[in-house]
Amino acid sequence: MSYYITAVGLGAAFCTTISFLPQAVKTIQTKDTSGISLLMYSFFTFGTLLWLVYGIMSRDVPVATANAITLVFACIILVYKIRYK
């Protein structure tokens, strides 16, 4: 049973993490962040950082891995939002 729970967690982590890739690619290509709220994305990025810390502290590999990757994408988008206002 534990294997299936881990598999579901990894599947969910993969889907939610990879969903940020298209936005990051589009933002890099167009430098257009007009549709992105700076306040919302700042909170989201900080929340992702906290989830990463939680995953590391609780030794939860799916949570830590997914949030580490998501944090990279979120930081890219946030930097572009700040740089190309």
Coordinates of C-alpha atoms in Angstrom, one line a residue:
M1 CA 0.0 0.0 0.0
S2 CA 2.8 2.4 0.8
Y3 CA 4.2 2.0 -2.7
Y4 CA 0.9 3.2 -4.2
I5 CA 0.7 6.2 -1.9
T6 CA 4.2 7.2 -2.9
A7 CA 3.3 6.7 -6.6
V8 CA 0.3 8.9 -6.3
G9 CA 2.3 11.6 -4.5
L10 CA 5.0 11.5 -7.2
G11 CA 2.4 11.6 -9.9
A12 CA 0.7 14.6 -8.3
A13 CA 4.0 16.3 -7.8
F14 CA 5.0 15.8 -11.4
C15 CA 1.8 17.2 -12.8
T16 CA 1.7 20.3 -10.6
T17 CA 5.4 21.0 -11.1
I18 CA 5.5 20.6 -14.8
S19 CA 2.4 22.8 -15.1
F20 CA 4.7 25.9 -14.5
L21 CA 7.0 25.1 -17.4
P22 CA 4.8 26.6 -20.1
Q23 CA 4.5 29.9 -18.2
A24 CA 8.2 30.1 -17.5
V25 CA 9.0 29.4 -21.2
K26 CA 6.5 31.9 -22.4
T27 CA 7.7 34.5 -20.0
I28 CA 11.3 34.0 -21.0
Q29 CA 10.5 34.2 -24.7
T30 CA 8.1 37.2 -24.6
K31 CA 9.2 39.0 -21.4
D32 CA 5.5 39.8 -21.0
T33 CA 4.4 39.5 -17.4
S34 CA 1.5 41.9 -17.6
G35 CA -1.0 39.2 -16.7
I36 CA 0.8 38.1 -13.6
S37 CA 0.2 39.7 -10.2
L38 CA 3.4 40.6 -8.4
L39 CA 1.9 40.2 -5.0
M40 CA 0.3 36.8 -5.7
Y41 CA 3.4 35.4 -7.3
S42 CA 5.6 36.7 -4.4
F43 CA 3.3 34.9 -1.9
F44 CA 3.3 31.8 -4.1
T45 CA 7.1 31.7 -4.4
F46 CA 7.5 32.2 -0.7
G47 CA 4.9 29.4 0.0
T48 CA 6.8 27.1 -2.4
L49 CA 10.0 27.8 -0.5
L50 CA 8.2 26.9 2.8
W51 CA 6.9 23.7 1.2
L52 CA 10.5 22.9 0.1
V53 CA 11.8 23.4 3.7
Y54 CA 8.9 21.3 5.0
G55 CA 9.7 18.5 2.6
I56 CA 13.4 18.5 3.5
M57 CA 12.7 18.7 7.3
S58 CA 10.1 15.9 7.1
R59 CA 12.3 13.9 4.7
D60 CA 9.4 13.7 2.2
V61 CA 11.1 13.2 -1.1
P62 CA 8.1 13.9 -3.4
V63 CA 7.2 17.1 -1.6
A64 CA 10.9 18.3 -1.5
T65 CA 11.6 17.4 -5.1
A66 CA 8.4 18.9 -6.5
N67 CA 8.8 22.1 -4.6
A68 CA 12.5 22.5 -5.5
I69 CA 11.7 22.3 -9.2
T70 CA 8.6 24.5 -8.8
L71 CA 10.7 27.0 -6.9
V72 CA 13.1 27.3 -9.8
F73 CA 10.3 28.0 -12.3
A74 CA 8.5 30.4 -9.9
C75 CA 11.7 32.3 -9.3
I76 CA 12.3 32.7 -13.0
I77 CA 8.9 34.1 -13.5
L78 CA 9.1 36.3 -10.4
V79 CA 12.5 37.8 -11.6
Y80 CA 11.1 38.5 -15.0
K81 CA 8.0 40.1 -13.4
I82 CA 10.2 42.4 -11.3
R83 CA 12.7 43.1 -14.1
Y84 CA 10.3 43.7 -17.0
K85 CA 7.5 45.7 -15.3

